Each structure stands twice: as C-alpha cells, then as structure tokens.
XYZ file of C-alpha atoms in Angstrom:
747
model
C -141.700 14.931 53.039
C -144.090 12.028 53.425
C -146.553 10.907 56.081
C -147.620 7.469 57.233
C -151.380 7.637 57.805
C -153.603 5.353 59.881
C -157.046 5.086 58.288
C -160.153 3.818 60.152
C -160.512 0.788 57.883
C -159.778 -2.891 58.653
C -156.368 -2.937 56.948
C -153.231 -3.848 58.841
C -150.870 -1.415 57.111
C -150.282 2.305 57.311
C -150.744 4.333 54.105
C -148.153 6.658 52.571
C -149.091 10.190 51.395
C -147.170 13.260 50.307
C -147.041 16.083 52.823
C -147.678 19.439 51.080
C -144.803 21.916 51.659
C -146.982 24.436 53.480
C -148.686 21.861 55.750
C -147.393 21.655 59.349
C -148.797 18.269 60.274
C -147.393 16.376 63.260
C -147.789 12.778 64.459
C -151.236 12.579 66.037
C -152.824 15.219 63.782
C -156.016 14.483 61.859
C -155.846 14.915 58.085
C -158.145 14.450 55.113
C -156.708 12.122 52.459
C -157.949 10.730 49.136
C -158.876 7.035 49.200
C -159.890 5.599 45.816
C -162.657 7.944 44.570
C -163.600 9.330 47.954
C -161.921 11.017 50.924
C -161.330 9.730 54.446
C -160.108 11.144 57.733
C -156.873 9.622 58.991
C -154.296 10.069 61.754
C -150.724 11.071 60.964
C -148.583 8.301 62.433
C -145.091 9.195 61.234
C -143.360 11.913 59.208
C -140.658 10.587 56.851
C -138.145 12.083 54.459
C -138.423 9.076 52.149
C -141.621 7.117 51.450
C -142.111 3.632 52.912
C -144.108 2.555 49.864
C -142.869 2.462 46.292
C -145.602 0.554 44.503
C -146.973 3.406 42.423
C -148.153 7.013 42.524
C -148.202 8.604 45.989
C -151.088 11.023 46.417
C -151.017 14.163 48.565
C -152.821 14.909 51.803
C -155.871 17.022 50.994
C -156.313 19.026 54.196
C -155.005 19.388 57.750
C -158.043 19.132 60.024
C -156.511 19.829 63.454
C -153.809 22.346 64.286
C -152.961 20.571 67.538
C -152.171 16.836 67.426
C -155.223 14.933 68.570
C -153.110 12.046 69.897
C -149.870 12.678 71.793
C -146.727 10.536 71.793
C -147.874 8.368 74.707
C -151.241 7.636 73.115
C -149.659 6.828 69.756
C -147.347 4.382 71.521
C -150.284 2.779 73.374
C -152.394 2.380 70.224
C -149.462 0.922 68.309
C -148.829 -1.497 71.190
C -152.472 -2.600 71.192
C -152.420 -3.095 67.426
C -149.330 -5.316 67.564
C -150.205 -7.299 70.698
C -153.869 -7.942 69.882
C -153.224 -8.343 66.136
C -155.754 -5.702 65.192
C -155.555 -3.254 62.255
C -154.190 0.051 63.461
C -157.176 1.858 61.961
C -159.585 -0.256 64.010
C -157.633 0.538 67.178
C -157.706 4.265 66.415
C -161.482 4.078 65.866
C -161.986 2.466 69.287
C -159.752 4.950 71.074
C -161.109 8.087 69.423
C -164.364 9.333 71.018
C -167.237 9.906 68.614
C -167.307 13.659 69.243
C -163.795 13.946 67.779
C -164.503 12.158 64.505
C -164.742 14.465 61.526
C -167.701 14.010 59.203
C -168.311 15.201 55.674
C -170.777 18.063 55.331
C -171.903 19.653 52.051
C -172.620 23.373 51.857
C -174.533 25.303 49.201
C -172.706 28.670 48.944
C -174.123 31.761 47.199
C -172.161 32.666 44.065
C -174.594 35.063 42.437
C -173.156 35.154 38.913
C -176.304 33.854 37.309
C -179.792 35.341 37.259
C -182.484 34.201 39.708
C -185.193 35.717 37.512
C -184.660 33.027 34.862
C -185.271 30.199 37.363
C -188.526 28.285 37.403
C -190.790 28.244 40.449
C -189.263 25.100 41.992
C -185.689 26.490 41.962
C -186.241 30.098 43.014
C -187.172 29.542 46.724
C -184.036 27.450 47.245
C -181.769 30.113 45.725
C -183.435 32.896 47.754
C -183.036 30.921 51.011
C -179.292 30.542 50.389
C -178.898 34.216 49.377
C -180.754 35.507 52.426
C -178.964 33.301 54.962
C -176.625 35.017 57.443
C -173.401 33.666 55.904
C -174.901 33.292 52.420
C -174.546 29.534 52.695
C -176.635 26.636 53.987
C -175.834 22.990 54.551
C -177.515 20.409 52.370
C -178.992 18.890 55.546
C -180.662 22.244 56.355
C -182.053 22.537 52.827
C -183.416 18.997 53.028
C -185.296 19.878 56.221
C -186.696 23.050 54.638
C -187.554 21.826 51.137
C -187.544 18.026 51.429
C -185.195 15.527 49.795
C -187.240 14.871 46.673
C -185.546 16.396 43.585
C -183.353 18.639 45.787
C -180.118 17.181 44.414
C -181.067 17.869 40.782
C -182.271 21.390 41.590
C -179.026 22.233 43.402
C -177.104 20.878 40.414
C -179.097 23.183 38.143
C -178.340 26.177 40.396
C -174.637 25.284 40.354
C -174.631 24.888 36.551
C -176.157 28.375 36.239
C -173.399 29.794 38.504
C -175.882 30.842 41.167
C -174.409 28.646 43.904
C -171.332 26.494 44.534
C -171.501 23.094 46.237
C -168.560 22.690 48.594
C -167.496 19.811 50.833
C -166.427 20.534 54.389
C -165.094 18.139 57.053
C -165.691 19.152 60.628
C -166.440 17.888 64.108
C -169.358 18.969 66.177
C -166.974 20.849 68.493
C -163.673 22.647 67.841
C -160.853 20.470 69.191
C -158.242 23.216 68.819
C -159.938 25.659 71.182
C -159.969 25.297 74.991
C -163.406 24.441 76.283
C -165.423 26.020 79.050
C -165.157 24.556 82.562
C -166.751 21.128 82.883
C -170.465 21.350 83.653
C -171.356 17.824 84.684
C -172.100 16.389 88.096
C -173.919 13.421 89.534
C -177.270 14.283 88.004
C -175.820 16.269 85.059
C -177.740 19.370 86.021
C -175.474 21.483 88.218
C -171.855 22.597 88.111
C -169.705 19.907 89.656
C -166.062 20.396 88.868
C -164.535 22.818 91.289
C -164.735 21.387 94.778
C -165.571 24.011 97.357
C -165.452 21.848 100.457
C -162.355 20.005 101.596
C -162.760 17.295 104.228
C -159.873 16.347 106.440
C -157.869 13.236 105.854
C -158.848 10.165 107.814
C -156.410 8.784 110.336
C -154.613 5.831 108.820
C -153.835 2.617 110.616
C -150.236 1.328 110.407
C -150.957 -0.932 107.412
C -152.576 1.891 105.453
C -149.733 4.233 106.354
C -147.155 1.750 105.071
C -149.018 1.411 101.769
C -149.342 5.181 101.316
C -145.666 5.762 102.064
C -144.618 3.171 99.466
C -146.916 4.612 96.781
C -145.935 8.224 97.507
C -142.264 7.254 97.245
C -142.990 5.868 93.780
C -144.778 9.060 92.700
C -141.932 11.194 94.022
C -139.357 9.053 92.216
C -141.095 9.825 88.920
C -140.442 6.408 87.419
C -142.771 3.553 86.558
C -143.503 1.825 89.872
C -146.187 -0.896 89.897
C -147.969 -2.008 93.084
C -150.562 -4.705 93.764
C -152.689 -3.545 96.694
C -154.470 -6.525 98.260
C -156.895 -5.182 100.831
C -159.747 -7.169 102.346
C -163.222 -5.701 101.855
C -163.617 -2.641 104.073
C -159.856 -2.280 104.654
C -159.745 1.338 103.506
C -158.251 0.983 100.039
C -160.117 4.107 98.908
C -158.437 6.235 101.584
C -155.080 4.910 100.400
C -156.057 5.982 96.869
C -157.088 9.412 98.170
C -153.802 10.082 99.910
C -151.869 8.831 96.884
C -153.854 11.302 94.751
C -153.018 14.025 97.312
C -149.319 13.351 96.780
C -149.770 13.293 93.008
C -151.572 16.659 92.986
C -148.912 18.173 95.264
C -146.395 17.398 92.527
C -148.620 19.027 89.879
C -149.357 15.724 88.148
C -152.608 14.145 86.989
C -154.221 11.047 88.464
C -156.379 8.446 86.704
C -158.737 6.151 88.609
C -160.269 3.303 86.623
C -163.370 1.532 87.926
C -164.985 -1.570 86.379
C -168.611 -0.463 86.483
C -170.065 2.845 85.339
C -172.585 2.464 88.169
C -169.760 2.992 90.666
C -168.629 6.264 89.063
C -171.260 8.637 90.604
C -170.435 7.404 94.108
C -166.711 7.830 93.527
C -167.219 11.233 91.934
C -169.096 12.445 94.993
C -166.402 11.174 97.343
C -163.659 12.857 95.314
C -165.648 16.081 95.095
C -166.029 16.098 98.865
C -162.300 15.572 99.296
C -160.325 17.583 96.759
C -160.374 21.207 95.610
C -159.567 20.358 92.000
C -161.338 19.874 88.704
C -162.577 16.374 88.019
C -163.133 14.778 84.637
C -165.488 11.845 84.259
C -164.889 9.558 81.312
C -167.315 6.803 80.307
C -169.575 5.743 77.460
C -172.883 6.863 78.993
C -172.056 10.546 78.602
C -173.365 12.812 75.879
C -170.993 13.963 73.142
C -170.799 17.416 74.684
C -169.948 16.091 78.133
C -167.265 13.786 76.734
C -165.840 16.632 74.657
C -165.607 18.985 77.639
C -163.855 16.383 79.753
C -161.552 15.292 76.920
C -160.239 18.803 76.246
C -159.845 19.609 79.956
C -157.760 16.443 80.396
C -155.647 17.218 77.318
C -154.982 20.787 78.424
C -154.065 19.722 81.963
C -157.059 21.520 83.499
C -158.568 18.325 84.946
C -156.205 16.969 87.581
C -158.222 13.891 88.578
C -159.902 11.602 86.043
C -162.400 8.878 86.963
C -163.710 6.478 84.372
C -164.342 3.019 83.024
C -161.817 1.179 80.829
C -162.075 3.636 77.900
C -160.566 6.347 80.122
C -157.211 4.710 79.443
C -157.326 6.552 76.100
C -157.716 9.999 77.691
C -155.093 12.543 76.492
C -153.147 13.198 79.695
C -150.719 16.083 79.775
C -148.738 14.968 82.864
C -149.895 11.593 84.155
C -148.362 10.695 87.519
C -150.654 8.055 89.060
C -152.856 5.300 87.647
C -155.177 3.368 89.978
C -157.108 0.327 88.747
C -159.761 -0.388 91.371
C -161.157 -3.950 91.505
C -158.375 -4.930 89.111
C -159.643 -8.521 88.921
C -162.982 -7.533 87.400
C -163.850 -9.014 84.003
C -165.459 -5.724 82.920
C -161.997 -4.381 82.128
C -161.866 -6.757 79.167
C -163.293 -5.177 76.030
C -165.171 -7.645 73.869
C -165.773 -7.151 70.164
C -163.813 -5.216 67.582
C -160.600 -4.665 69.575
C -160.645 -7.022 72.579
C -158.091 -5.248 74.775
C -157.710 -5.800 78.531
C -158.063 -2.397 80.208
C -156.103 -3.412 83.305
C -153.160 -4.573 81.213
C -153.299 -1.440 79.079
C -153.161 0.613 82.287
C -149.834 -1.100 82.973
C -148.573 -0.182 79.494
C -149.841 3.414 79.796
C -148.314 3.945 83.237
C -144.989 2.476 82.131
C -144.843 4.718 79.079
C -145.704 7.808 81.159
C -143.276 6.928 83.969
C -146.236 6.938 86.368
C -146.945 4.986 89.543
C -149.448 2.159 89.089
C -151.710 0.744 91.806
C -153.798 -2.369 91.082
C -156.243 -2.710 93.966
C -158.553 -5.576 94.920
C -159.868 -7.649 97.808
C -159.629 -10.668 95.513
C -156.674 -10.106 93.158
C -156.586 -11.987 89.881
C -154.236 -14.939 89.632
C -152.365 -13.111 86.877
C -151.591 -10.192 89.207
C -150.700 -12.435 92.144
C -148.253 -14.391 90.004
C -146.742 -11.111 88.756
C -146.267 -10.036 92.368
C -144.661 -13.372 93.257
C -142.285 -12.950 90.322
C -141.272 -9.483 91.530
C -142.898 -7.596 88.654
C -145.251 -5.848 91.119
C -144.632 -4.811 94.717
C -147.286 -6.448 96.926
C -148.974 -4.221 99.520
C -151.375 -5.830 102.010
C -154.284 -4.500 104.087
C -155.452 -7.454 106.155
C -157.751 -5.592 108.597
C -160.889 -3.532 108.197
C -160.216 0.177 108.559
C -163.181 0.740 110.905
C -162.038 -1.939 113.329
C -165.036 -4.089 112.391
C -164.526 -7.834 112.371
C -164.959 -9.835 109.158
C -168.527 -11.087 108.679
C -169.481 -14.537 109.861
C -170.151 -16.681 106.778
C -172.414 -19.750 106.945
C -173.453 -22.292 104.323
C -177.060 -23.362 103.776
C -177.078 -26.699 101.930
C -180.161 -26.567 99.724
C -179.909 -30.300 99.032
C -179.473 -31.263 102.681
C -181.814 -33.539 104.595
C -182.767 -30.834 107.097
C -184.436 -28.722 104.374
C -186.254 -31.472 102.485
C -189.547 -31.144 104.366
C -189.197 -27.468 105.292
C -188.638 -25.782 101.929
C -190.909 -25.612 98.918
C -189.322 -26.830 95.687
C -190.013 -23.467 94.036
C -188.900 -21.251 96.962
C -185.778 -19.147 96.564
C -185.365 -17.975 100.157
C -184.765 -20.899 102.524
C -186.283 -21.045 106.051
C -182.915 -20.329 107.759
C -182.454 -17.255 105.561
C -186.059 -16.141 106.212
C -185.426 -16.372 109.961
C -182.176 -14.418 109.671
C -183.857 -11.691 107.609
C -186.680 -11.293 110.124
C -184.199 -11.074 112.996
C -182.199 -8.436 111.121
C -185.270 -6.356 110.264
C -186.445 -6.532 113.896
C -183.131 -4.888 114.871
C -183.789 -2.088 112.354
C -180.813 -3.234 110.329
C -180.538 -3.818 106.584
C -180.412 -6.867 104.311
C -178.851 -7.464 100.888
C -179.998 -10.413 98.749
C -177.771 -11.420 95.855
C -178.743 -13.425 92.773
C -176.618 -12.952 89.671
C -179.356 -13.649 87.143
C -181.788 -11.021 85.919
C -185.330 -11.464 84.644
C -188.017 -13.605 86.256
C -186.875 -17.005 84.955
C -184.026 -17.976 82.605
C -186.339 -20.059 80.435
C -189.782 -21.456 79.712
C -189.658 -25.259 79.700
C -192.196 -27.805 78.473
C -193.205 -30.497 81.004
C -194.210 -32.881 78.202
C -191.310 -32.845 75.735
C -188.634 -30.982 77.702
C -188.175 -28.354 74.965
C -187.211 -24.841 76.075
C -188.374 -21.769 74.180
C -185.289 -20.699 72.210
C -184.175 -17.446 70.602
C -184.525 -17.689 66.782
C -181.238 -15.796 66.351
C -179.066 -17.396 69.049
C -178.475 -20.821 70.582
C -179.846 -19.688 73.960
C -183.167 -19.789 75.750
C -185.366 -16.736 75.982
C -185.536 -15.235 79.477
C -188.992 -14.559 80.893
C -189.414 -10.967 82.135
C -192.571 -10.779 84.191
C -192.604 -6.967 84.493
C -192.506 -6.515 80.726
C -194.556 -9.665 80.061
C -191.981 -10.611 77.440
C -189.517 -13.331 76.524
C -186.161 -11.633 75.882
C -182.799 -12.760 74.512
C -180.003 -11.278 76.613
C -177.575 -11.570 73.693
C -179.326 -10.096 70.645
C -182.271 -8.293 72.375
C -184.872 -10.223 70.388
C -188.184 -10.374 72.230
C -191.620 -11.855 71.812
C -194.801 -12.127 73.809
C -195.243 -14.790 76.466
C -196.763 -18.032 75.171
C -198.736 -20.829 76.837
C -198.367 -23.554 74.196
C -195.104 -25.396 73.587
C -193.804 -24.517 70.079
C -192.540 -28.092 69.595
C -195.272 -30.443 70.853
C -198.225 -28.049 70.979
C -199.132 -28.908 74.575
C -200.331 -26.426 77.155
C -197.468 -27.365 79.471
C -194.913 -24.547 79.655
C -193.582 -23.507 83.072
C -190.985 -21.090 84.419
C -187.659 -22.834 84.964
C -184.941 -21.346 87.139
C -184.781 -18.177 89.249
C -184.126 -14.541 88.371
C -184.082 -11.293 90.331
C -187.703 -10.447 89.429
C -188.826 -13.751 90.925
C -186.686 -13.129 94.001
C -188.235 -9.682 94.409
C -191.753 -11.125 94.185
C -190.978 -13.726 96.858
C -189.290 -11.169 99.127
C -192.309 -8.837 98.940
C -194.601 -11.748 99.826
C -192.499 -13.008 102.748
C -191.600 -9.582 104.153
C -194.683 -7.434 103.440
C -193.693 -4.617 105.794
C -190.156 -4.226 104.452
C -189.144 -1.498 102.036
C -187.591 -3.378 99.102
C -185.760 -2.310 95.938
C -184.241 -4.290 93.060
C -181.116 -3.263 91.135
C -180.152 -5.000 87.924
C -179.493 -3.946 84.356
C -183.189 -4.183 83.469
C -184.474 -1.980 86.293
C -181.790 0.650 85.606
C -181.844 0.740 81.789
C -185.649 0.768 81.609
C -185.878 3.773 83.915
C -187.848 1.738 86.446
C -185.462 3.038 89.117
C -182.851 5.773 89.368
C -179.664 3.997 90.361
C -178.123 6.857 92.342
C -181.379 7.521 94.206
C -181.801 3.864 95.211
C -178.186 3.466 96.336
C -178.338 6.664 98.364
C -181.732 5.657 99.747
C -180.338 2.337 100.950
C -177.281 4.074 102.405
C -179.576 6.532 104.241
C -181.763 3.674 105.655
C -184.804 4.575 103.560
C -184.872 0.960 102.365
C -184.729 -2.279 104.328
C -183.874 -4.881 101.693
C -181.813 -4.359 98.567
C -181.658 -7.209 96.091
C -180.009 -7.593 92.730
C -177.163 -8.817 90.563
C -173.435 -8.110 90.640
C -174.238 -4.415 90.274
C -174.705 -4.344 94.068
C -171.903 -6.779 94.897
C -168.835 -4.562 94.767
C -167.543 -1.124 95.555
C -170.452 -0.008 97.769
C -170.261 0.945 101.436
C -173.549 0.530 103.298
C -172.966 1.404 106.992
C -176.103 -0.288 108.335
C -176.002 -3.479 106.278
C -175.885 -6.429 108.667
C -176.987 -9.435 106.615
C -176.093 -10.645 103.126
C -177.981 -13.569 101.623
C -176.572 -15.315 98.547
C -179.495 -17.102 96.901
C -177.676 -19.394 94.436
C -173.927 -19.514 94.965
C -173.081 -21.844 92.080
C -174.714 -19.845 89.272
C -171.350 -18.893 87.745
C -169.673 -22.269 88.387
C -171.415 -23.937 85.462
C -169.806 -21.830 82.735
C -167.500 -23.547 80.178
C -164.567 -21.419 81.341
C -161.416 -22.342 83.250
C -161.839 -19.109 85.265
C -165.336 -19.989 86.538
C -164.120 -21.027 89.996
C -162.004 -17.903 90.345
C -164.877 -15.663 89.281
C -167.242 -17.395 91.707
C -164.803 -16.968 94.588
C -164.229 -13.307 93.733
C -167.902 -12.454 93.333
C -169.038 -14.199 96.520
C -166.177 -12.687 98.525
C -167.039 -9.237 97.219
C -170.739 -9.471 98.027
C -170.011 -10.981 101.447
C -167.759 -8.007 102.132
C -170.719 -5.619 102.011
C -171.909 -6.908 105.432
C -170.866 -5.524 108.821
C -168.483 -2.839 107.639
C -169.019 -0.724 110.764
C -167.733 -1.860 114.159
C -171.082 -1.531 115.946
C -172.952 -3.757 113.453
C -171.636 -7.339 113.212
C -171.905 -8.796 109.740
C -173.462 -12.109 108.811
C -173.524 -13.861 105.441
C -175.698 -16.850 104.521
C -174.724 -18.657 101.325
C -177.358 -20.956 99.811
C -175.862 -23.648 97.607
C -176.392 -27.149 96.242
C -172.623 -27.726 96.189
C -171.275 -26.795 99.640
C -168.080 -28.816 99.206
C -166.804 -27.062 96.084
C -163.387 -25.656 96.916
C -164.314 -22.116 95.781
C -167.410 -22.005 98.014
C -165.541 -23.573 100.954
C -162.802 -20.961 100.577
C -165.407 -18.178 100.694
C -166.927 -19.595 103.875
C -163.495 -19.931 105.493
C -162.405 -16.531 104.094
C -159.281 -18.276 102.899
C -157.853 -16.505 99.849
C -154.467 -18.175 100.222
C -156.050 -21.642 100.271
C -158.165 -20.937 97.216
C -155.231 -19.467 95.293
C -153.028 -22.473 96.110
C -155.671 -24.934 94.875
C -156.522 -22.936 91.766
C -152.859 -22.413 90.855
C -152.258 -26.142 91.114
C -155.140 -26.884 88.724
C -154.030 -24.177 86.282
C -150.437 -25.363 86.329
C -151.409 -28.983 85.653
C -153.680 -27.963 82.771
C -151.173 -25.356 81.492
C -153.649 -22.486 81.631
C -152.993 -18.798 82.348
C -151.309 -17.298 84.260
C -148.644 -19.919 83.594
C -148.974 -19.963 79.818
C -150.747 -17.566 77.496
C -153.643 -18.371 75.188
C -155.456 -16.942 72.212
C -158.797 -17.743 70.622
C -159.401 -17.622 66.870
C -163.104 -16.957 66.318
C -164.795 -17.609 62.979
C -168.414 -16.868 62.113
C -170.661 -17.106 59.070
C -174.292 -16.515 58.183
C -174.193 -19.832 56.267
C -173.388 -22.886 58.375
C -171.891 -24.905 55.497
C -169.366 -22.156 54.740
C -168.068 -22.261 58.291
C -167.866 -26.054 58.317
C -165.889 -26.036 55.059
C -163.516 -23.402 56.467
C -162.876 -25.478 59.598
C -162.149 -28.558 57.473
C -159.669 -26.630 55.307
C -158.013 -25.021 58.330
C -157.511 -28.412 60.024
C -155.863 -29.749 56.872
C -153.481 -26.793 56.578
C -152.524 -26.409 60.242
C -148.959 -27.592 60.720
C -147.485 -28.804 64.036
C -145.828 -25.900 65.835
C -143.389 -26.197 68.722
C -144.543 -22.833 70.102
C -148.216 -23.710 70.573
C -150.886 -26.404 70.777
C -154.001 -26.121 68.597
C -157.338 -27.270 70.055
C -160.086 -27.309 67.431
C -161.525 -25.680 65.470
C -164.840 -26.676 67.014
C -168.309 -25.149 67.396
C -168.454 -22.402 70.032
C -170.484 -23.159 73.214
C -173.089 -20.679 71.946
C -173.047 -21.975 68.388
C -175.435 -19.426 66.906
C -175.273 -15.794 67.997
C -177.099 -12.893 66.330
C -177.818 -15.088 63.297
C -174.177 -16.061 62.794
C -172.838 -19.599 63.217
C -169.623 -19.645 65.227
C -166.510 -21.821 65.579
C -163.332 -21.274 67.541
C -159.760 -22.517 67.617
C -157.970 -22.392 70.973
C -154.238 -21.712 70.761
C -152.252 -22.607 73.907
C -148.660 -21.588 74.341
C -146.185 -24.422 74.928
C -143.639 -24.168 77.771
C -140.714 -22.230 76.345
C -142.712 -21.240 73.259
C -143.715 -17.816 71.984
C -147.428 -17.341 71.397
C -147.222 -14.412 68.957
C -144.696 -16.201 66.785
C -147.516 -18.595 65.859
C -150.410 -16.128 65.781
C -149.330 -13.886 62.917
C -148.966 -16.665 60.282
C -152.110 -18.360 61.640
C -154.112 -15.148 61.203
C -152.814 -14.743 57.651
C -153.794 -18.320 56.819
C -157.262 -17.948 58.372
C -157.988 -14.679 56.533
C -156.858 -16.207 53.233
C -159.158 -19.236 53.670
C -162.075 -17.122 54.908
C -162.065 -14.617 52.064
C -165.101 -12.370 52.164
C -167.564 -15.107 53.160
C -166.581 -15.380 56.818
C -165.618 -13.133 59.683
C -162.311 -13.991 61.383
C -161.163 -12.443 64.668
C -158.271 -13.152 67.021
C -158.723 -12.684 70.777
C -155.393 -12.660 72.605
C -155.714 -13.423 76.346
C -159.437 -14.268 76.027
C -161.778 -13.860 78.991
C -164.913 -15.283 77.415
C -165.150 -18.705 75.805
C -168.871 -18.659 75.034
C-alpha cells in the first residue's frame, strides 16, 4: 500500500510514500516522512494500492504520529477545494488550517544507556552524565541540558558520552498536547480566568415579530431537512438578527447537531460569547487567533469530539473539526475581514458556503448591508432571501442629516483645523444635557496621518514602504501602519531642512483631544487598534462601561461601528464620511455605504430614545453618501450594479490579481518586461498590466501586479494555471509570485 502525503512546503504536488504493513494510517493522519536528508511531518491525503509516482525509489513512512485522523473527510475536502480554487500548494493550505498547537516538532532526548563507565569521564562530562542518570525517567531533552549546562561545547560532550555508550541520543516528534486523548472541559471565559463553558442560567426566548418568525421557520425547516440550504438574511440594523440566530441554534441543538457562528472581528466575540452563555445550557467553544495554545487546543478537541455544541469564532473557525455540523451562520457577511490576506488568501464567507454544502448544513449569511456578490446570488436563486425591514424593539430608524463641511454656512463658523463642526457640537451638547450618549466615528487611527512640510510639500515617509508615517501623539512617535517601523518625532523637514513640519489630516487621537477640550465634563473613551493593543484600555471593560452608561462619549474607528447594541446611544457623529472613498478600489463606494450604514445603525435602537446621525462630509452629493442619508439600500445597489456591469467588475465577472515582488527593483522591472512579451491573447480573460502596485514599496519589497479580468463567457481558472506556471518560471528564485483569486485589496 502507498500513501499520498501533503507536506507543509510550497510545492503544488502530493508526495508518494510506502505505507509499512503494520501501520494503520488513515486520510487525515499525521505521519513522519523522510525528505532529502531530514524528516518532516505530513498529512496523509490518500491511501492507494498502486503508487501515483514512478520516477524512482519510493521511501517508507517513518512513523505514525496520531492514532486518530487529525483532519476528517469534510476538512480534507475543504482544504483540497481551497488549494485548487486559490491555486495554492496543498502544503501551504494545510499549514494555514492547522493550529500551531497541533504541529509536531522535533525534540532530541539524551537517554541513559549505562554501558560505559562514568569514572573514566573528565570533569566537564561527568555532571552531564550524572544529571541524565538521576533524572526521573533516566532521560533529559537537549533543551533542558542546554538550560542547565549552557550551549557551549554541549554538543561535543554529548557526542563523547554517546561514543562511550553512556547515553543514546534519540529524536522524538511530539506536540505540546496529546491530540489523541480527550481534553478536560473548556476553561475559558470572557476574561480567561473563570470557568465559562457550561451555562447555568437559561433566559427565555424573546417574542418574535411576524418577520422574525417567518425567517426562523424557513431556517428551521432547512435544518430539519438535513440538506444544504443557503439563506441570505437581510435585516436592517436593530432588526433582531441575533434572536433569529439564537432560535436557529435552538433548533440545531434540539436535533443534536453543532452550530458555527462566524463573526468578522475578534472584538465582537466576548459580547457574543456572553449572550450565548446567558441563553443556552451547552458547552461553547471559542475559536480565534488571540487565544493561547492551550485554550485553542482545549476548544479544538472539544469540537472534534462533539462536546462543544456551539462554536463562535473569526474566519479561521471554518477549519474547526466538527463532528456533526448542522448550522453555519456568517454574521456581517459583507465584512472585508473575512478575506484572509497573505499566504493563502481565502475568503472565509465563501469557504463557509463550501463547508456547509459539504456537511449538508443550513447556511445563513446575515447583514444589514449585504455584499453585492450575495445579493446577486440571491437574485439568481442560489440563496433564499429573508428580509427583516423593521427594528425588533419598535424603534424608528435614526434621522440622518448631512453637514457639508465645504458649504458657505460653515466658512466663517468653523476653524480650518477643527474636526467637530458647530452643528455637531450643538447636537452633542443637547444630547449630553438629556443624559444620553454620543458616538463619534473616524476611521483613521493615530493623531495625524502624516507630517507635511509647509515649504517644500514633502511628507515624512517610511523608509521601508511607499507610505507616510502616522504621527501618534500618545507615544510621541511616527509609526508605519504597514511594517511597524517607528522613529521619534522630528521638527526639521528631512528634504529641505526647514523648521516647517505640521500635522496633516485627522486621526482618532486628535479627535479625542478636541472632544475633551470641547466637552470637559463628559466622560470620554477612545477605541481603536492602538488603544486596545497597547493595553491603554481593556476593550470589554470600555464596551460594558458605555453600555452601562458609565461613559458619555465613545469615539473610535470601525471597531465601534458594527455589531454593538448600546441602549442609551442617541447621537452618532461621523467626522469624515469620505475617508474610504479615496481608495484605488472598485469596492470603495460599497465599503463606504456599508460602514456608514452600520455606524448609523448604532443610534436610537430603543423605542424611547430617538436616534440621530450627523454625517460630516466634503462630498455630500456622492451617491453612496446620499444613499446613506436616505437609508436607501435598493437605490445604492441599483446604481452600483450599473457601474459594475458597465465596467465588467465582480459580481458580474470574476477577477484575479497576480502579485510580484522583489528586494531589487531592476529584477522586478525585467520580470514585468519579459511577462508582457510572453503573454498571449486569451479569449477567456483580459490582462491589465503588469504595473507598479499603488503601494509600490512595502516592507522593503518592490511590488507589481497584473489584473486578470474574466471575459463574458470565459473561464477564469482556465487562464490562471498556465499564467501561474509562466510567472513562476520567469521569476525563478529572485522574485516572489503570488496569485490572489477574487481579490479584496488592490493596494
């Protein structure tokens, strides 16, 4: 018998090995195999009677590392699908899907043999031998010996001990935790300090309105049917989508199946965990990248063994080893955070569709602002559209008003450097006087996006990237938000040498400073990636504090724009509405509409507190901003679809982006020249480029990209495979070549 093995190396093929007669390996098992002069851990992909490869000697598998398959049939199918669709080596896909705590590592042990004489050893060897002999198992790892005796000369001394038959050096491959044994009950909760898995309090179901009831009945029918049933749940902000999810999970649990809820932001997970804990008497598993290895291991095994019935996580939770998956919910399905960037650029929402289909599970894609891709799928009958057009609490939609920052009425009333306009100041004061709360939104962190010279116009740039350094006033640093380079704040322009640098553009730190000055008696907090990651604030504490009315004004980036329910929030102020409109991306209008609609939906979610939203903008007539003000999703979608159709952009035709980068600019330019010469006309696609990327230099690599657009009636992948082969051949080892199918970022 032979096995096809996936190795975690950037090769596109599987590798053939002999299966020893006494080895009971199955697809999904981890094995140790020889690779050249070393050994690597691989995943058994297929068992075959005859080998797929006949190019030479076939070596044998060295060791079976897991008794139980680490990856089940559904996960193997998903990983294979990702590899083929996104044109990524299967080993790279396996590496992304496999949590770090499950990866076997090579450990060396010094084991007592005792056939030689210690008495003949010199003084430098004897303590090492005695330590190994006196250890509990008569063996110590090399790492332990290094800590005890230091690294210097240890290797040669151990070799001497082995030569004299006093010890044996043995390799061992193991994980930090045993994947074959069931784990203890999960021990993680919101603050990771108390037991949080078995819910002891069950709250009653909320009364559903007729629209919610219709949605629940349709979803429950799909779960009961036991076949893949996809739904697109379009519910306006505050319409009670979460309660629909809850009752769908109820039905799933009643049928002894597992439920997966994906959320776009890890910051939303604690809030959701608490709500699920308060609702269900089941074990929860939380799955995201901020957990420790032990926490991830506990959750992973509980999911695999069917002990965790409800799983909440970010996009990587799609790789959890479900035993009996019955329901998959993708909350805020439109959110760009579901797109993985980097090594394997998969779209988590789309992979949820694949996973649910393979498992025969019901799929619910939920959003107040569905993506155009999902809306078009619903129009085509691929998804069943469910609609919640009213707020569940009976509250009316917030009143949305535009403040034209370039208008005549503000010219003499507003300072050129002010971020909060007089009409917004008045509205905030009125709201605070009523003991109600305010949210201020600016999707740009730091104090100012750049330092600019008044004399020569030169901005202070990152030395590693083609971007300006962002001024962070709290840290007194200039920071690159792409490569994390930082330097101290300067006064003199690096180009002309003049003392003429000034802060250009707004950030959340600057907004916070102005808010504190204008509203000195208000309790104010700022939430953005900087304040959270630096430990300046505790995210859960601030969100709960705002929810419990211990704060008056909450300001920040998109971290506060979606998924939160603040009962006493009456006013939302959008400081700069067009921030995301200026991106070189055909989705910029859609993202702006979605983000502004989401943040506006935080206001007035309870019937007794009317909501009001003031949107400051220099471009009040842009169709995305007008649609937000009019709360007109249908109008925006119609306009955007028309533009996309004319330009032949997704969702009407698919695209891919070939990215090329090099540490030497001339190498990349030569590659682009050669690629242009060798590209042949193709009826399936149109080639645009290659050309320099919008951010030409990133992390000290120069970047180019080739946009591949599918032609009407063409097949995108038919062109991508030979193109990738050509690009890799031309690039050799000098350049890095990556293909991004269905790209979400064009920077």
